[in-house]
PDB file of C-alpha atoms in Angstrom:
ATOM      1  CA  UNK A 267     -33.677 -21.037 -13.535  1.00  0.00           C
ATOM      2  CA  UNK A 268     -34.176 -20.610  -9.783  1.00  0.00           C
ATOM      3  CA  UNK A 269     -31.315 -23.011  -9.125  1.00  0.00           C
ATOM      4  CA  UNK A 270     -28.986 -20.910 -11.281  1.00  0.00           C
ATOM      5  CA  UNK A 271     -29.934 -17.766  -9.372  1.00  0.00           C
ATOM      6  CA  UNK A 272     -29.483 -19.574  -6.077  1.00  0.00           C
ATOM      7  CA  UNK A 273     -26.034 -20.766  -7.170  1.00  0.00           C
ATOM      8  CA  UNK A 274     -25.084 -17.275  -8.297  1.00  0.00           C
ATOM      9  CA  UNK A 275     -26.191 -15.886  -4.964  1.00  0.00           C
ATOM     10  CA  UNK A 276     -24.071 -18.466  -3.170  1.00  0.00           C
ATOM     11  CA  UNK A 277     -21.055 -17.558  -5.277  1.00  0.00           C
ATOM     12  CA  UNK A 278     -21.350 -13.890  -4.452  1.00  0.00           C
ATOM     13  CA  UNK A 279     -21.304 -14.646  -0.722  1.00  0.00           C
ATOM     14  CA  UNK A 280     -18.409 -17.083  -0.972  1.00  0.00           C
ATOM     15  CA  UNK A 281     -16.162 -14.745   0.988  1.00  0.00           C
ATOM     16  CA  UNK A 282     -18.640 -14.457   3.820  1.00  0.00           C
ATOM     17  CA  UNK A 283     -19.363 -18.196   3.874  1.00  0.00           C
ATOM     18  CA  UNK A 284     -15.693 -19.118   3.949  1.00  0.00           C
ATOM     19  CA  UNK A 285     -14.876 -16.458   6.517  1.00  0.00           C
ATOM     20  CA  UNK A 286     -12.662 -14.408   4.174  1.00  0.00           C
ATOM     21  CA  UNK A 287     -13.024 -10.762   5.186  1.00  0.00           C
ATOM     22  CA  UNK A 288     -11.476  -9.447   1.938  1.00  0.00           C
ATOM     23  CA  UNK A 289     -13.060  -9.690  -1.484  1.00  0.00           C
ATOM     24  CA  UNK A 290     -10.913  -9.981  -4.619  1.00  0.00           C
ATOM     25  CA  UNK A 291     -10.827  -6.222  -5.302  1.00  0.00           C
ATOM     26  CA  UNK A 292      -9.814  -5.453  -1.725  1.00  0.00           C
ATOM     27  CA  UNK A 293      -7.089  -8.101  -1.890  1.00  0.00           C
ATOM     28  CA  UNK A 294      -5.714  -6.565  -5.116  1.00  0.00           C
ATOM     29  CA  UNK A 295      -5.690  -3.143  -3.478  1.00  0.00           C
ATOM     30  CA  UNK A 296      -3.845  -4.512  -0.428  1.00  0.00           C
ATOM     31  CA  UNK A 297      -1.271  -6.196  -2.704  1.00  0.00           C
ATOM     32  CA  UNK A 298      -0.800  -2.941  -4.620  1.00  0.00           C
ATOM     33  CA  UNK A 299      -0.303  -0.873  -1.473  1.00  0.00           C
ATOM     34  CA  UNK A 300       2.208  -3.395  -0.130  1.00  0.00           C
ATOM     35  CA  UNK A 301       4.094  -3.550  -3.424  1.00  0.00           C
ATOM     36  CA  UNK A 302       4.158   0.217  -3.828  1.00  0.00           C
ATOM     37  CA  UNK A 303       5.273   0.475  -0.219  1.00  0.00           C
ATOM     38  CA  UNK A 304       8.370  -1.499  -1.142  1.00  0.00           C
ATOM     39  CA  UNK A 305       7.439  -4.964   0.096  1.00  0.00           C
ATOM     40  CA  UNK A 306       9.068  -7.616  -2.121  1.00  0.00           C
ATOM     41  CA  UNK A 307       6.887  -9.794  -4.330  1.00  0.00           C
ATOM     42  CA  UNK A 308       7.799 -12.859  -2.255  1.00  0.00           C
ATOM     43  CA  UNK A 309       6.355 -11.241   0.889  1.00  0.00           C
ATOM     44  CA  UNK A 310       3.091  -9.917  -0.604  1.00  0.00           C
ATOM     45  CA  UNK A 311       1.027 -13.010   0.243  1.00  0.00           C
ATOM     46  CA  UNK A 312       2.180 -12.806   3.862  1.00  0.00           C
ATOM     47  CA  UNK A 313       1.180  -9.148   3.935  1.00  0.00           C
ATOM     48  CA  UNK A 314      -2.291  -9.899   2.585  1.00  0.00           C
ATOM     49  CA  UNK A 315      -2.683 -12.643   5.190  1.00  0.00           C
ATOM     50  CA  UNK A 316      -1.638 -10.197   7.922  1.00  0.00           C
ATOM     51  CA  UNK A 317      -4.380  -7.795   6.829  1.00  0.00           C
ATOM     52  CA  UNK A 318      -6.930 -10.625   6.855  1.00  0.00           C
ATOM     53  CA  UNK A 319      -5.767 -11.720  10.304  1.00  0.00           C
ATOM     54  CA  UNK A 320      -6.069  -8.212  11.716  1.00  0.00           C
ATOM     55  CA  UNK A 321      -9.577  -7.843  10.323  1.00  0.00           C
ATOM     56  CA  UNK A 322     -10.610 -11.211  11.766  1.00  0.00           C
ATOM     57  CA  UNK A 323      -9.006 -10.366  15.134  1.00  0.00           C
ATOM     58  CA  UNK A 324     -10.891  -7.087  15.152  1.00  0.00           C
ATOM     59  CA  UNK A 325     -14.184  -8.918  14.605  1.00  0.00           C
ATOM     60  CA  UNK A 326     -13.316 -11.620  17.180  1.00  0.00           C
ATOM     61  CA  UNK A 327     -12.568  -9.004  19.827  1.00  0.00           C
ATOM     62  CA  UNK A 328     -16.089  -7.644  19.432  1.00  0.00           C
ATOM     63  CA  UNK A 329     -15.033  -4.330  17.947  1.00  0.00           C
ATOM     64  CA  UNK A 330     -17.216  -2.791  15.291  1.00  0.00           C
ATOM     65  CA  UNK A 331     -16.304  -3.564  11.693  1.00  0.00           C
ATOM     66  CA  UNK A 332     -14.656  -0.670   9.820  1.00  0.00           C
ATOM     67  CA  UNK A 333     -17.075   1.523   7.889  1.00  0.00           C
ATOM     68  CA  UNK A 334     -14.975   1.171   4.763  1.00  0.00           C
ATOM     69  CA  UNK A 335     -13.161  -2.183   4.828  1.00  0.00           C
ATOM     70  CA  UNK A 336     -11.253  -1.332   1.659  1.00  0.00           C
ATOM     71  CA  UNK A 337      -9.837   1.905   3.110  1.00  0.00           C
ATOM     72  CA  UNK A 338      -9.097   0.224   6.444  1.00  0.00           C
ATOM     73  CA  UNK A 339      -7.286  -2.624   4.690  1.00  0.00           C
ATOM     74  CA  UNK A 340      -5.230  -0.172   2.601  1.00  0.00           C
ATOM     75  CA  UNK A 341      -4.132   1.696   5.737  1.00  0.00           C
ATOM     76  CA  UNK A 342      -3.209  -1.568   7.494  1.00  0.00           C
ATOM     77  CA  UNK A 343      -1.253  -2.612   4.393  1.00  0.00           C
ATOM     78  CA  UNK A 344       0.515   0.746   4.406  1.00  0.00           C
ATOM     79  CA  UNK A 345       1.427   0.272   8.070  1.00  0.00           C
ATOM     80  CA  UNK A 346       2.733  -3.216   7.309  1.00  0.00           C
ATOM     81  CA  UNK A 347       4.840  -1.786   4.506  1.00  0.00           C
ATOM     82  CA  UNK A 348       6.268   0.799   6.910  1.00  0.00           C
ATOM     83  CA  UNK A 349       7.068  -1.961   9.404  1.00  0.00           C
ATOM     84  CA  UNK A 350       8.792  -3.915   6.679  1.00  0.00           C
ATOM     85  CA  UNK A 351      10.888  -0.875   5.790  1.00  0.00           C
ATOM     86  CA  UNK A 352      11.950  -0.358   9.367  1.00  0.00           C
ATOM     87  CA  UNK A 353      13.032  -3.972   9.689  1.00  0.00           C
ATOM     88  CA  UNK A 354      14.828  -3.837   6.374  1.00  0.00           C
ATOM     89  CA  UNK A 355      16.710  -0.682   7.387  1.00  0.00           C
ATOM     90  CA  UNK A 356      17.855  -2.348  10.565  1.00  0.00           C
ATOM     91  CA  UNK A 357      19.159  -5.318   8.590  1.00  0.00           C
ATOM     92  CA  UNK A 358      21.033  -3.787   5.693  1.00  0.00           C
ATOM     93  CA  UNK A 359      20.045  -0.125   5.218  1.00  0.00           C
ATOM     94  CA  UNK A 360      18.311  -1.007   1.927  1.00  0.00           C
ATOM     95  CA  UNK A 361      21.623  -0.938   0.045  1.00  0.00           C
ATOM     96  CA  UNK A 362      21.251  -4.294  -1.679  1.00  0.00           C
ATOM     97  CA  UNK A 363      17.729  -3.557  -2.881  1.00  0.00           C
ATOM     98  CA  UNK A 364      18.723  -0.244  -4.438  1.00  0.00           C
ATOM     99  CA  UNK A 365      21.773  -1.823  -6.058  1.00  0.00           C
ATOM    100  CA  UNK A 366      19.575  -4.394  -7.790  1.00  0.00           C
ATOM    101  CA  UNK A 367      17.175  -1.672  -8.950  1.00  0.00           C
ATOM    102  CA  UNK A 368      20.013   0.293 -10.593  1.00  0.00           C
ATOM    103  CA  UNK A 369      20.448  -2.420 -13.224  1.00  0.00           C
ATOM    104  CA  UNK A 370      17.295  -2.390 -15.348  1.00  0.00           C
ATOM    105  CA  UNK A 371      16.438  -5.806 -16.782  1.00  0.00           C
ATOM    106  CA  UNK A 372      14.891  -4.405 -19.992  1.00  0.00           C
ATOM    107  CA  UNK A 373      16.866  -1.650 -21.726  1.00  0.00           C
ATOM    108  CA  UNK A 374      13.939  -0.884 -24.072  1.00  0.00           C
ATOM    109  CA  UNK A 375      12.056   0.950 -21.332  1.00  0.00           C
ATOM    110  CA  UNK A 376      15.123   2.806 -20.070  1.00  0.00           C
ATOM    111  CA  UNK A 377      13.342   6.107 -19.478  1.00  0.00           C
ATOM    112  CA  UNK A 378      10.559   4.387 -17.559  1.00  0.00           C
ATOM    113  CA  UNK A 379      13.106   2.401 -15.564  1.00  0.00           C
ATOM    114  CA  UNK A 380      15.039   5.530 -14.664  1.00  0.00           C
ATOM    115  CA  UNK A 381      11.888   7.303 -13.561  1.00  0.00           C
ATOM    116  CA  UNK A 382      10.731   4.275 -11.549  1.00  0.00           C
ATOM    117  CA  UNK A 383      14.130   3.993  -9.888  1.00  0.00           C
ATOM    118  CA  UNK A 384      14.199   7.686  -9.057  1.00  0.00           C
ATOM    119  CA  UNK A 385      10.658   7.564  -7.604  1.00  0.00           C
ATOM    120  CA  UNK A 386      11.550   4.443  -5.564  1.00  0.00           C
ATOM    121  CA  UNK A 387      14.664   6.161  -4.207  1.00  0.00           C
ATOM    122  CA  UNK A 388      12.686   9.285  -3.455  1.00  0.00           C
ATOM    123  CA  UNK A 389      10.016   7.293  -1.605  1.00  0.00           C
ATOM    124  CA  UNK A 390      12.694   5.463   0.397  1.00  0.00           C
ATOM    125  CA  UNK A 391      14.174   8.783   1.499  1.00  0.00           C
ATOM    126  CA  UNK A 392      10.884  10.250   2.722  1.00  0.00           C
ATOM    127  CA  UNK A 393      10.032  10.059   6.417  1.00  0.00           C
ATOM    128  CA  UNK A 394       7.646   7.188   7.176  1.00  0.00           C
ATOM    129  CA  UNK A 395       4.608   9.434   7.824  1.00  0.00           C
ATOM    130  CA  UNK A 396       5.057  11.279   4.518  1.00  0.00           C
ATOM    131  CA  UNK A 397       5.641   8.076   2.525  1.00  0.00           C
ATOM    132  CA  UNK A 398       2.534   6.549   4.094  1.00  0.00           C
ATOM    133  CA  UNK A 399       0.157   9.375   3.120  1.00  0.00           C
ATOM    134  CA  UNK A 400       1.705   9.658  -0.354  1.00  0.00           C
ATOM    135  CA  UNK A 401       1.192   5.942  -1.060  1.00  0.00           C
ATOM    136  CA  UNK A 402      -2.324   5.946   0.397  1.00  0.00           C
ATOM    137  CA  UNK A 403      -3.350   9.030  -1.570  1.00  0.00           C
ATOM    138  CA  UNK A 404      -1.782   8.448  -4.969  1.00  0.00           C
ATOM    139  CA  UNK A 405      -1.294   4.680  -5.180  1.00  0.00           C
ATOM    140  CA  UNK A 406      -4.238   3.381  -3.113  1.00  0.00           C
ATOM    141  CA  UNK A 407      -6.349   6.294  -4.407  1.00  0.00           C
ATOM    142  CA  UNK A 408      -7.857   7.090  -0.994  1.00  0.00           C
ATOM    143  CA  UNK A 409      -9.348  10.545  -0.429  1.00  0.00           C
ATOM    144  CA  UNK A 410      -7.739  12.805   2.174  1.00  0.00           C
ATOM    145  CA  UNK A 411     -10.731  12.416   4.499  1.00  0.00           C
ATOM    146  CA  UNK A 412     -10.437   8.587   4.534  1.00  0.00           C
ATOM    147  CA  UNK A 413      -6.699   8.743   5.141  1.00  0.00           C
ATOM    148  CA  UNK A 414      -7.226  11.154   8.037  1.00  0.00           C
ATOM    149  CA  UNK A 415      -9.947   8.986   9.593  1.00  0.00           C
ATOM    150  CA  UNK A 416      -7.959   5.780   9.301  1.00  0.00           C
ATOM    151  CA  UNK A 417      -4.724   7.303  10.628  1.00  0.00           C
ATOM    152  CA  UNK A 418      -6.525   9.227  13.364  1.00  0.00           C
ATOM    153  CA  UNK A 419      -5.063  12.590  12.386  1.00  0.00           C
ATOM    154  CA  UNK A 420      -6.701  15.825  11.179  1.00  0.00           C
ATOM    155  CA  UNK A 421      -7.241  16.308   7.452  1.00  0.00           C
ATOM    156  CA  UNK A 422      -4.929  19.324   7.575  1.00  0.00           C
ATOM    157  CA  UNK A 423      -2.107  17.093   8.822  1.00  0.00           C
ATOM    158  CA  UNK A 424      -2.648  14.705   5.926  1.00  0.00           C
ATOM    159  CA  UNK A 425      -2.656  17.615   3.463  1.00  0.00           C
ATOM    160  CA  UNK A 426       0.491  19.073   5.010  1.00  0.00           C
ATOM    161  CA  UNK A 427       2.309  15.736   4.870  1.00  0.00           C
ATOM    162  CA  UNK A 428       1.206  15.242   1.264  1.00  0.00           C
ATOM    163  CA  UNK A 429       2.379  18.703   0.264  1.00  0.00           C
ATOM    164  CA  UNK A 430       5.757  18.251   1.928  1.00  0.00           C
ATOM    165  CA  UNK A 431       6.205  14.742   0.490  1.00  0.00           C
ATOM    166  CA  UNK A 432       5.312  15.776  -3.064  1.00  0.00           C
ATOM    167  CA  UNK A 433       7.626  18.786  -2.866  1.00  0.00           C
ATOM    168  CA  UNK A 434      10.507  16.615  -1.573  1.00  0.00           C
ATOM    169  CA  UNK A 435       9.880  13.936  -4.210  1.00  0.00           C
ATOM    170  CA  UNK A 436       9.701  16.556  -6.980  1.00  0.00           C
ATOM    171  CA  UNK A 437      12.980  18.093  -5.785  1.00  0.00           C
ATOM    172  CA  UNK A 438      14.602  14.665  -5.762  1.00  0.00           C
ATOM    173  CA  UNK A 439      13.470  13.963  -9.330  1.00  0.00           C
ATOM    174  CA  UNK A 440      14.841  17.322 -10.496  1.00  0.00           C
ATOM    175  CA  UNK A 441      18.072  16.686  -8.586  1.00  0.00           C
ATOM    176  CA  UNK A 442      18.481  13.355 -10.384  1.00  0.00           C
ATOM    177  CA  UNK A 443      17.608  15.149 -13.661  1.00  0.00           C
ATOM    178  CA  UNK A 444      14.825  12.651 -14.335  1.00  0.00           C
ATOM    179  CA  UNK A 445      12.153  15.285 -14.963  1.00  0.00           C
TER     180      UNK A 445
END
């Protein structure tokens, strides 16, 4: 019985023993933020590894660990997604990606596909700062206070960016006659 408990205890600390700074739930959250930020499926693993590397570098440099590793990792993932977008824009102005999204693979969920496409287009058109807070708030489910702390901006700025982003996205969806 004691051996079983000891083994269970070892399993729970597997991340710490193996030096992995992210647990499974944090890794899923990072993947979700990257995916919702527009990073292709093929690049998600690299993005997760980048977040791990930055957390390990932070610890190696002697800086204090983030108070909320999950929130910190989501913000880093959001920043990586923004970086990816900038690079992608420089390469081909996102034209090919949008063209492939216009042809839904499954006609049975046509309404859902149209809404998803319209939201993706709307997110792509938002300024980086607005897209970042929108993804962190509604897709990573971070509270305004955490977003403000992690981005180093006042809560009012986060609220303002959210308000402006939601209004612009709503207008875009009405313009496309999706909602």
